[in-house]
């Protein structure tokens, strides 16, 4: 396969995951600034904010369902067709949000329509990651699989950066203009990103792994049944491994914003700047770590990052306690920028290597989305509850990060490193 086609495949896998996280981040931020006032109108502003946040959390719990639906299609009909479907769904939902009438215009229909679109967005997101990852990994030459698998992982941080930049520009508008039409622009603008994503994906053929499964006549009738029956151990391993990638990420990027501002007196700008710098560093490091995993093996890198995460839990909070902006940036850069990078870089490729091609889409998606729902969506809530219960002491939150690391280490211990094996050598890892 030519370099041009290879580049197209990598861009196609990156675009989807970047749009997914752009949409996701955009909704999260706008729900706190706008939706609580324009859609979830209530006498009590706190209830409005809570309803708004609840609509944000909704996508986390709908994602595994979207994952099941689209991974079924992905393992039955093909990766490429599924990716066009998931991207179109996400695009229509996000674009639609930008055009919605407010509570003042249509009353109760405003929050109902918004929640409906949020559910559609959640369904699309659930199936997008697995497809984007497999597009990169199943096309990759054996010696570059780690690098290729790291590319869609960069979508998380690129999407966050795009969302931050788009909203930062819009908040420069006068308050009235921002509340009337300014907040809508990034949602409508996402249609351009989606069109580009669909155009890129249109020129791509089905992946070699899926073609082989189809030729051999091994396409399962119900991929989820086969996965849960024969590959439940691998699914549990993937869920466990996802914990150390997702819980600390939300502590370093989301929870820290409220903790550093409310408890330690940092300005919102200083905290967000620290997260932004760390995000840029991790975006640069992810492909470097993916490439390194092709040389030294995925398992070593993952274990190294996970041990680093456990060791850094207490120093991280100690650095924040010094109440220096410089040390806040240093702490965030070490945690989110450096230690997190190898974990997230190898995660997807490692998942792909423990599942057979015929149920690979379903296997990796179940592991990823269940892990994200259990440990990701709940991390800021758990951390906030721990602070509240233990009199604002950071010790329980640091122990929580260590617990997440230990859980993932236990999960990954059973995995045989397959970095040097061909992707489609049949293997059922129950005998790992």
mmCIF file of C-alpha atoms in Angstrom, residues 11-354:
data_model
loop_
_atom_site.group_PDB
_atom_site.id
_atom_site.type_symbol
_atom_site.label_atom_id
_atom_site.label_comp_id
_atom_site.label_asym_id
_atom_site.label_seq_id
_atom_site.Cartn_x
_atom_site.Cartn_y
_atom_site.Cartn_z
ATOM 1 C CA UNK A 11 -5.940 10.982 9.035
ATOM 2 C CA UNK A 12 -9.295 9.166 8.822
ATOM 3 C CA UNK A 13 -8.742 7.458 12.179
ATOM 4 C CA UNK A 14 -7.517 10.670 13.821
ATOM 5 C CA UNK A 15 -10.282 12.930 12.466
ATOM 6 C CA UNK A 16 -13.066 10.803 13.912
ATOM 7 C CA UNK A 17 -11.659 10.621 17.414
ATOM 8 C CA UNK A 18 -10.779 14.355 17.360
ATOM 9 C CA UNK A 19 -14.361 15.282 16.381
ATOM 10 C CA UNK A 20 -15.722 12.913 19.033
ATOM 11 C CA UNK A 21 -13.761 14.678 21.768
ATOM 12 C CA UNK A 22 -14.340 18.152 20.333
ATOM 13 C CA UNK A 23 -18.118 17.519 20.550
ATOM 14 C CA UNK A 24 -17.845 15.967 23.966
ATOM 15 C CA UNK A 25 -15.695 18.730 25.476
ATOM 16 C CA UNK A 26 -17.824 21.436 23.873
ATOM 17 C CA UNK A 27 -21.018 20.047 25.382
ATOM 18 C CA UNK A 28 -19.440 19.703 28.829
ATOM 19 C CA UNK A 29 -18.298 23.314 28.930
ATOM 20 C CA UNK A 30 -21.390 24.832 27.340
ATOM 21 C CA UNK A 31 -23.689 22.849 29.648
ATOM 22 C CA UNK A 32 -22.213 24.769 32.616
ATOM 23 C CA UNK A 33 -22.262 28.194 30.912
ATOM 24 C CA UNK A 34 -25.339 28.225 28.685
ATOM 25 C CA UNK A 35 -27.635 25.193 28.847
ATOM 26 C CA UNK A 36 -28.475 25.730 32.521
ATOM 27 C CA UNK A 37 -29.849 29.192 31.634
ATOM 28 C CA UNK A 38 -31.376 28.676 28.179
ATOM 29 C CA UNK A 39 -32.660 25.081 28.257
ATOM 30 C CA UNK A 40 -32.939 23.771 31.821
ATOM 31 C CA UNK A 41 -34.758 26.819 33.149
ATOM 32 C CA UNK A 42 -35.665 26.518 36.823
ATOM 33 C CA UNK A 43 -36.546 28.825 39.712
ATOM 34 C CA UNK A 44 -33.502 27.456 41.508
ATOM 35 C CA UNK A 45 -30.288 28.018 39.447
ATOM 36 C CA UNK A 46 -28.571 25.066 41.226
ATOM 37 C CA UNK A 47 -31.259 22.676 39.946
ATOM 38 C CA UNK A 48 -30.777 24.109 36.454
ATOM 39 C CA UNK A 49 -27.033 23.439 36.694
ATOM 40 C CA UNK A 50 -27.575 19.919 38.097
ATOM 41 C CA UNK A 51 -30.000 19.049 35.277
ATOM 42 C CA UNK A 52 -27.505 20.436 32.794
ATOM 43 C CA UNK A 53 -24.688 18.292 34.242
ATOM 44 C CA UNK A 54 -26.988 15.258 34.325
ATOM 45 C CA UNK A 55 -27.527 15.651 30.570
ATOM 46 C CA UNK A 56 -23.715 15.715 30.222
ATOM 47 C CA UNK A 57 -23.318 12.488 32.228
ATOM 48 C CA UNK A 58 -26.070 10.808 30.210
ATOM 49 C CA UNK A 59 -23.729 10.217 27.259
ATOM 50 C CA UNK A 60 -21.370 8.202 29.483
ATOM 51 C CA UNK A 61 -24.064 5.659 30.236
ATOM 52 C CA UNK A 62 -25.459 5.519 26.716
ATOM 53 C CA UNK A 63 -21.961 4.982 25.232
ATOM 54 C CA UNK A 64 -21.752 1.235 26.050
ATOM 55 C CA UNK A 65 -25.127 0.749 24.284
ATOM 56 C CA UNK A 66 -23.848 2.622 21.234
ATOM 57 C CA UNK A 67 -20.732 0.485 21.496
ATOM 58 C CA UNK A 68 -22.750 -2.750 21.450
ATOM 59 C CA UNK A 69 -24.914 -1.642 18.484
ATOM 60 C CA UNK A 70 -22.080 -0.337 16.300
ATOM 61 C CA UNK A 71 -19.495 -2.967 17.175
ATOM 62 C CA UNK A 72 -22.127 -5.542 16.108
ATOM 63 C CA UNK A 73 -22.346 -3.775 12.735
ATOM 64 C CA UNK A 74 -18.532 -3.389 12.651
ATOM 65 C CA UNK A 75 -17.905 -7.110 13.152
ATOM 66 C CA UNK A 76 -20.758 -8.141 10.816
ATOM 67 C CA UNK A 77 -20.714 -5.626 7.952
ATOM 68 C CA UNK A 78 -17.298 -3.979 8.225
ATOM 69 C CA UNK A 79 -15.252 -1.263 9.928
ATOM 70 C CA UNK A 80 -15.517 1.352 7.198
ATOM 71 C CA UNK A 81 -19.335 1.420 6.853
ATOM 72 C CA UNK A 82 -19.704 1.600 10.636
ATOM 73 C CA UNK A 83 -17.327 4.556 10.871
ATOM 74 C CA UNK A 84 -19.331 6.483 8.286
ATOM 75 C CA UNK A 85 -22.491 5.782 10.331
ATOM 76 C CA UNK A 86 -21.051 6.802 13.714
ATOM 77 C CA UNK A 87 -19.481 9.993 12.354
ATOM 78 C CA UNK A 88 -22.714 10.995 10.575
ATOM 79 C CA UNK A 89 -24.742 10.439 13.768
ATOM 80 C CA UNK A 90 -22.358 12.499 15.889
ATOM 81 C CA UNK A 91 -22.234 15.229 13.270
ATOM 82 C CA UNK A 92 -26.013 15.545 12.847
ATOM 83 C CA UNK A 93 -26.524 15.629 16.638
ATOM 84 C CA UNK A 94 -23.864 18.278 17.302
ATOM 85 C CA UNK A 95 -24.934 20.453 14.359
ATOM 86 C CA UNK A 96 -28.563 20.137 15.510
ATOM 87 C CA UNK A 97 -27.644 21.396 19.000
ATOM 88 C CA UNK A 98 -26.377 24.608 17.441
ATOM 89 C CA UNK A 99 -29.782 25.239 15.830
ATOM 90 C CA UNK A 100 -32.081 24.356 18.760
ATOM 91 C CA UNK A 101 -34.757 26.818 19.903
ATOM 92 C CA UNK A 102 -34.454 27.820 23.580
ATOM 93 C CA UNK A 103 -36.841 27.270 26.505
ATOM 94 C CA UNK A 104 -38.267 30.779 25.992
ATOM 95 C CA UNK A 105 -39.212 29.907 22.413
ATOM 96 C CA UNK A 106 -40.673 26.389 22.723
ATOM 97 C CA UNK A 107 -40.922 25.690 26.468
ATOM 98 C CA UNK A 108 -40.416 22.111 27.669
ATOM 99 C CA UNK A 109 -39.572 20.912 24.134
ATOM 100 C CA UNK A 110 -36.197 22.704 24.336
ATOM 101 C CA UNK A 111 -34.640 20.422 27.025
ATOM 102 C CA UNK A 112 -36.387 17.349 25.513
ATOM 103 C CA UNK A 113 -34.848 18.019 22.081
ATOM 104 C CA UNK A 114 -31.445 18.755 23.608
ATOM 105 C CA UNK A 115 -31.442 15.512 25.626
ATOM 106 C CA UNK A 116 -32.571 13.540 22.539
ATOM 107 C CA UNK A 117 -29.659 14.926 20.517
ATOM 108 C CA UNK A 118 -27.299 14.230 23.422
ATOM 109 C CA UNK A 119 -28.440 10.570 23.410
ATOM 110 C CA UNK A 120 -27.876 10.317 19.651
ATOM 111 C CA UNK A 121 -24.414 11.847 20.141
ATOM 112 C CA UNK A 122 -23.674 9.316 22.915
ATOM 113 C CA UNK A 123 -24.701 6.381 20.686
ATOM 114 C CA UNK A 124 -22.382 7.567 17.902
ATOM 115 C CA UNK A 125 -19.483 8.155 20.303
ATOM 116 C CA UNK A 126 -19.902 4.629 21.687
ATOM 117 C CA UNK A 127 -19.099 3.023 18.350
ATOM 118 C CA UNK A 128 -16.611 5.562 16.979
ATOM 119 C CA UNK A 129 -13.508 4.796 19.058
ATOM 120 C CA UNK A 130 -13.323 1.066 18.264
ATOM 121 C CA UNK A 131 -13.699 1.664 14.546
ATOM 122 C CA UNK A 132 -11.182 4.513 14.401
ATOM 123 C CA UNK A 133 -8.649 2.409 16.293
ATOM 124 C CA UNK A 134 -9.123 -0.720 14.150
ATOM 125 C CA UNK A 135 -8.850 1.312 10.966
ATOM 126 C CA UNK A 136 -5.329 2.313 12.053
ATOM 127 C CA UNK A 137 -4.222 -0.952 13.709
ATOM 128 C CA UNK A 138 -5.573 -3.436 11.131
ATOM 129 C CA UNK A 139 -3.910 -1.578 8.270
ATOM 130 C CA UNK A 140 -0.581 -1.132 10.099
ATOM 131 C CA UNK A 141 2.591 -2.959 9.064
ATOM 132 C CA UNK A 142 3.498 -5.332 11.978
ATOM 133 C CA UNK A 143 6.577 -3.313 12.938
ATOM 134 C CA UNK A 144 4.588 -0.033 13.144
ATOM 135 C CA UNK A 145 1.413 -1.206 14.856
ATOM 136 C CA UNK A 146 2.158 0.659 18.093
ATOM 137 C CA UNK A 147 2.706 3.927 16.255
ATOM 138 C CA UNK A 148 -0.441 3.515 14.130
ATOM 139 C CA UNK A 149 -2.554 2.556 17.165
ATOM 140 C CA UNK A 150 -1.340 5.656 19.022
ATOM 141 C CA UNK A 151 -2.581 8.050 16.306
ATOM 142 C CA UNK A 152 -6.358 7.798 17.078
ATOM 143 C CA UNK A 153 -5.478 8.193 20.799
ATOM 144 C CA UNK A 154 -4.216 11.705 19.992
ATOM 145 C CA UNK A 155 -7.826 12.560 19.127
ATOM 146 C CA UNK A 156 -8.679 12.940 22.827
ATOM 147 C CA UNK A 157 -6.220 15.760 23.365
ATOM 148 C CA UNK A 158 -6.592 17.355 19.900
ATOM 149 C CA UNK A 159 -10.384 17.443 20.356
ATOM 150 C CA UNK A 160 -9.993 19.021 23.800
ATOM 151 C CA UNK A 161 -7.635 21.664 22.384
ATOM 152 C CA UNK A 162 -9.989 22.442 19.475
ATOM 153 C CA UNK A 163 -12.932 22.743 21.872
ATOM 154 C CA UNK A 164 -10.992 25.011 24.236
ATOM 155 C CA UNK A 165 -9.796 27.275 21.419
ATOM 156 C CA UNK A 166 -13.265 27.506 19.825
ATOM 157 C CA UNK A 167 -14.924 28.466 23.110
ATOM 158 C CA UNK A 168 -12.129 30.833 24.175
ATOM 159 C CA UNK A 169 -12.644 32.798 20.948
ATOM 160 C CA UNK A 170 -16.440 32.872 21.423
ATOM 161 C CA UNK A 171 -16.249 34.036 25.058
ATOM 162 C CA UNK A 172 -14.472 37.181 23.830
ATOM 163 C CA UNK A 173 -17.883 38.305 22.516
ATOM 164 C CA UNK A 174 -20.040 40.578 24.687
ATOM 165 C CA UNK A 175 -22.072 38.470 27.182
ATOM 166 C CA UNK A 176 -25.372 39.152 25.405
ATOM 167 C CA UNK A 177 -24.043 38.136 21.977
ATOM 168 C CA UNK A 178 -22.410 35.003 23.401
ATOM 169 C CA UNK A 179 -25.641 33.900 25.103
ATOM 170 C CA UNK A 180 -27.773 34.639 22.017
ATOM 171 C CA UNK A 181 -25.743 33.226 19.130
ATOM 172 C CA UNK A 182 -22.015 33.024 20.027
ATOM 173 C CA UNK A 183 -22.211 29.658 21.809
ATOM 174 C CA UNK A 184 -23.928 28.152 18.745
ATOM 175 C CA UNK A 185 -21.047 28.810 16.324
ATOM 176 C CA UNK A 186 -18.679 25.965 17.450
ATOM 177 C CA UNK A 187 -21.584 23.461 17.261
ATOM 178 C CA UNK A 188 -22.450 24.557 13.721
ATOM 179 C CA UNK A 189 -18.744 24.720 12.786
ATOM 180 C CA UNK A 190 -18.387 21.029 13.710
ATOM 181 C CA UNK A 191 -20.347 20.224 10.517
ATOM 182 C CA UNK A 192 -17.258 21.267 8.515
ATOM 183 C CA UNK A 193 -15.068 18.861 10.509
ATOM 184 C CA UNK A 194 -17.591 16.046 9.988
ATOM 185 C CA UNK A 195 -17.804 16.702 6.222
ATOM 186 C CA UNK A 196 -14.010 16.537 6.012
ATOM 187 C CA UNK A 197 -14.023 13.298 8.054
ATOM 188 C CA UNK A 198 -16.640 11.688 5.800
ATOM 189 C CA UNK A 199 -14.800 12.753 2.641
ATOM 190 C CA UNK A 200 -11.534 11.235 3.952
ATOM 191 C CA UNK A 201 -13.258 7.974 4.937
ATOM 192 C CA UNK A 202 -15.035 7.678 1.596
ATOM 193 C CA UNK A 203 -11.784 6.894 -0.221
ATOM 194 C CA UNK A 204 -10.761 4.029 2.070
ATOM 195 C CA UNK A 205 -11.166 0.333 1.498
ATOM 196 C CA UNK A 206 -12.248 -2.209 4.168
ATOM 197 C CA UNK A 207 -9.431 -3.337 6.505
ATOM 198 C CA UNK A 208 -7.334 -6.444 5.593
ATOM 199 C CA UNK A 209 -8.317 -8.208 8.863
ATOM 200 C CA UNK A 210 -12.042 -7.872 8.201
ATOM 201 C CA UNK A 211 -11.619 -9.019 4.581
ATOM 202 C CA UNK A 212 -9.867 -12.189 5.826
ATOM 203 C CA UNK A 213 -12.678 -12.937 8.300
ATOM 204 C CA UNK A 214 -15.249 -12.456 5.513
ATOM 205 C CA UNK A 215 -13.343 -14.690 3.077
ATOM 206 C CA UNK A 216 -12.988 -17.454 5.677
ATOM 207 C CA UNK A 217 -16.759 -17.330 6.333
ATOM 208 C CA UNK A 218 -16.137 -16.803 10.076
ATOM 209 C CA UNK A 219 -18.300 -13.706 10.479
ATOM 210 C CA UNK A 220 -20.229 -14.342 13.749
ATOM 211 C CA UNK A 221 -24.030 -14.002 13.712
ATOM 212 C CA UNK A 222 -24.064 -12.332 17.135
ATOM 213 C CA UNK A 223 -20.576 -10.974 17.895
ATOM 214 C CA UNK A 224 -21.574 -9.905 21.432
ATOM 215 C CA UNK A 225 -22.751 -13.431 22.359
ATOM 216 C CA UNK A 226 -19.536 -14.975 21.043
ATOM 217 C CA UNK A 227 -17.448 -12.320 22.824
ATOM 218 C CA UNK A 228 -19.130 -12.806 26.203
ATOM 219 C CA UNK A 229 -19.077 -16.585 25.866
ATOM 220 C CA UNK A 230 -15.495 -17.150 24.679
ATOM 221 C CA UNK A 231 -13.653 -13.900 25.404
ATOM 222 C CA UNK A 232 -15.071 -12.713 28.729
ATOM 223 C CA UNK A 233 -11.611 -12.884 30.349
ATOM 224 C CA UNK A 234 -10.186 -10.550 27.712
ATOM 225 C CA UNK A 235 -13.106 -8.147 28.186
ATOM 226 C CA UNK A 236 -12.422 -8.064 31.948
ATOM 227 C CA UNK A 237 -8.693 -7.490 31.297
ATOM 228 C CA UNK A 238 -9.554 -4.565 28.974
ATOM 229 C CA UNK A 239 -11.990 -3.036 31.507
ATOM 230 C CA UNK A 240 -9.332 -3.334 34.231
ATOM 231 C CA UNK A 241 -6.567 -1.866 32.063
ATOM 232 C CA UNK A 242 -8.778 1.081 31.082
ATOM 233 C CA UNK A 243 -9.152 2.179 34.758
ATOM 234 C CA UNK A 244 -5.643 3.669 35.126
ATOM 235 C CA UNK A 245 -5.995 5.441 31.778
ATOM 236 C CA UNK A 246 -9.376 7.010 32.461
ATOM 237 C CA UNK A 247 -9.675 7.809 36.218
ATOM 238 C CA UNK A 248 -6.416 9.796 36.592
ATOM 239 C CA UNK A 249 -7.135 11.572 33.278
ATOM 240 C CA UNK A 250 -10.357 13.045 34.696
ATOM 241 C CA UNK A 251 -8.651 13.900 37.986
ATOM 242 C CA UNK A 252 -5.782 15.722 36.232
ATOM 243 C CA UNK A 253 -7.967 17.467 33.630
ATOM 244 C CA UNK A 254 -11.468 17.964 35.140
ATOM 245 C CA UNK A 255 -11.456 17.534 38.926
ATOM 246 C CA UNK A 256 -8.300 19.692 39.314
ATOM 247 C CA UNK A 257 -10.167 22.707 37.875
ATOM 248 C CA UNK A 258 -12.670 22.793 40.730
ATOM 249 C CA UNK A 259 -10.177 21.568 43.373
ATOM 250 C CA UNK A 260 -7.401 24.066 42.568
ATOM 251 C CA UNK A 261 -9.801 27.017 42.321
ATOM 252 C CA UNK A 262 -12.195 26.276 45.211
ATOM 253 C CA UNK A 263 -9.780 24.662 47.708
ATOM 254 C CA UNK A 264 -6.378 26.151 46.926
ATOM 255 C CA UNK A 265 -7.260 29.621 45.656
ATOM 256 C CA UNK A 266 -5.761 29.312 42.152
ATOM 257 C CA UNK A 267 -7.419 31.340 39.390
ATOM 258 C CA UNK A 268 -9.469 29.452 36.795
ATOM 259 C CA UNK A 269 -7.158 30.820 34.078
ATOM 260 C CA UNK A 270 -4.005 29.468 35.790
ATOM 261 C CA UNK A 271 -5.563 26.020 36.239
ATOM 262 C CA UNK A 272 -6.882 25.797 32.670
ATOM 263 C CA UNK A 273 -3.513 27.009 31.333
ATOM 264 C CA UNK A 274 -1.749 24.216 33.249
ATOM 265 C CA UNK A 275 -4.168 21.626 31.764
ATOM 266 C CA UNK A 276 -3.716 23.158 28.292
ATOM 267 C CA UNK A 277 0.123 22.995 28.448
ATOM 268 C CA UNK A 278 0.014 19.378 29.697
ATOM 269 C CA UNK A 279 -2.456 18.478 26.924
ATOM 270 C CA UNK A 280 -0.132 19.848 24.225
ATOM 271 C CA UNK A 281 2.835 17.909 25.687
ATOM 272 C CA UNK A 282 0.878 14.643 25.883
ATOM 273 C CA UNK A 283 -0.318 15.102 22.256
ATOM 274 C CA UNK A 284 3.327 15.294 21.136
ATOM 275 C CA UNK A 285 4.403 12.358 23.346
ATOM 276 C CA UNK A 286 1.611 9.889 22.384
ATOM 277 C CA UNK A 287 2.982 8.982 18.902
ATOM 278 C CA UNK A 288 6.557 8.914 20.288
ATOM 279 C CA UNK A 289 5.449 6.434 22.980
ATOM 280 C CA UNK A 290 3.504 4.388 20.401
ATOM 281 C CA UNK A 291 6.629 4.178 18.269
ATOM 282 C CA UNK A 292 8.716 3.196 21.326
ATOM 283 C CA UNK A 293 6.264 0.355 22.069
ATOM 284 C CA UNK A 294 7.125 -1.139 18.663
ATOM 285 C CA UNK A 295 10.739 -1.394 19.832
ATOM 286 C CA UNK A 296 10.458 -2.441 23.501
ATOM 287 C CA UNK A 297 6.932 -3.917 23.700
ATOM 288 C CA UNK A 298 3.547 -2.564 24.784
ATOM 289 C CA UNK A 299 3.350 -4.320 28.123
ATOM 290 C CA UNK A 300 6.622 -2.831 29.453
ATOM 291 C CA UNK A 301 5.530 0.710 28.585
ATOM 292 C CA UNK A 302 2.059 0.270 30.048
ATOM 293 C CA UNK A 303 3.411 -1.194 33.298
ATOM 294 C CA UNK A 304 6.065 1.546 33.511
ATOM 295 C CA UNK A 305 3.423 4.269 33.107
ATOM 296 C CA UNK A 306 1.061 2.601 35.587
ATOM 297 C CA UNK A 307 3.754 2.275 38.277
ATOM 298 C CA UNK A 308 4.709 5.906 37.586
ATOM 299 C CA UNK A 309 1.076 6.906 38.113
ATOM 300 C CA UNK A 310 0.907 5.154 41.507
ATOM 301 C CA UNK A 311 4.220 6.679 42.647
ATOM 302 C CA UNK A 312 3.187 10.186 41.550
ATOM 303 C CA UNK A 313 -0.228 10.260 43.314
ATOM 304 C CA UNK A 314 1.043 11.802 46.589
ATOM 305 C CA UNK A 315 3.760 14.094 45.100
ATOM 306 C CA UNK A 316 1.093 15.461 42.691
ATOM 307 C CA UNK A 317 -1.111 16.734 45.519
ATOM 308 C CA UNK A 318 1.902 17.884 47.543
ATOM 309 C CA UNK A 319 3.006 20.082 44.599
ATOM 310 C CA UNK A 320 -0.518 21.563 44.320
ATOM 311 C CA UNK A 321 -0.549 22.334 48.062
ATOM 312 C CA UNK A 322 2.449 24.661 47.611
ATOM 313 C CA UNK A 323 -0.004 27.111 45.972
ATOM 314 C CA UNK A 324 2.507 28.180 43.337
ATOM 315 C CA UNK A 325 1.301 28.552 39.741
ATOM 316 C CA UNK A 326 4.640 27.235 38.475
ATOM 317 C CA UNK A 327 4.342 24.073 40.609
ATOM 318 C CA UNK A 328 0.684 23.661 39.549
ATOM 319 C CA UNK A 329 1.912 23.611 35.925
ATOM 320 C CA UNK A 330 4.811 21.238 36.804
ATOM 321 C CA UNK A 331 2.445 18.818 38.616
ATOM 322 C CA UNK A 332 -0.095 18.791 35.759
ATOM 323 C CA UNK A 333 2.589 18.404 33.076
ATOM 324 C CA UNK A 334 4.217 15.438 34.898
ATOM 325 C CA UNK A 335 0.870 13.696 35.562
ATOM 326 C CA UNK A 336 -1.193 14.407 32.457
ATOM 327 C CA UNK A 337 1.606 15.322 30.045
ATOM 328 C CA UNK A 338 4.293 12.715 30.754
ATOM 329 C CA UNK A 339 3.115 9.761 32.901
ATOM 330 C CA UNK A 340 -0.304 9.434 31.225
ATOM 331 C CA UNK A 341 1.119 9.482 27.657
ATOM 332 C CA UNK A 342 2.603 5.937 27.471
ATOM 333 C CA UNK A 343 -0.504 4.432 29.113
ATOM 334 C CA UNK A 344 -2.946 5.931 26.608
ATOM 335 C CA UNK A 345 -0.569 5.496 23.639
ATOM 336 C CA UNK A 346 -0.394 1.685 23.918
ATOM 337 C CA UNK A 347 -3.868 0.981 25.339
ATOM 338 C CA UNK A 348 -5.774 0.597 22.054
ATOM 339 C CA UNK A 349 -3.104 -1.430 20.271
ATOM 340 C CA UNK A 350 -2.770 -3.731 23.286
ATOM 341 C CA UNK A 351 -6.563 -4.278 23.326
ATOM 342 C CA UNK A 352 -6.546 -5.089 19.587
ATOM 343 C CA UNK A 353 -3.821 -7.677 20.075
ATOM 344 C CA UNK A 354 -5.725 -9.736 22.655
#
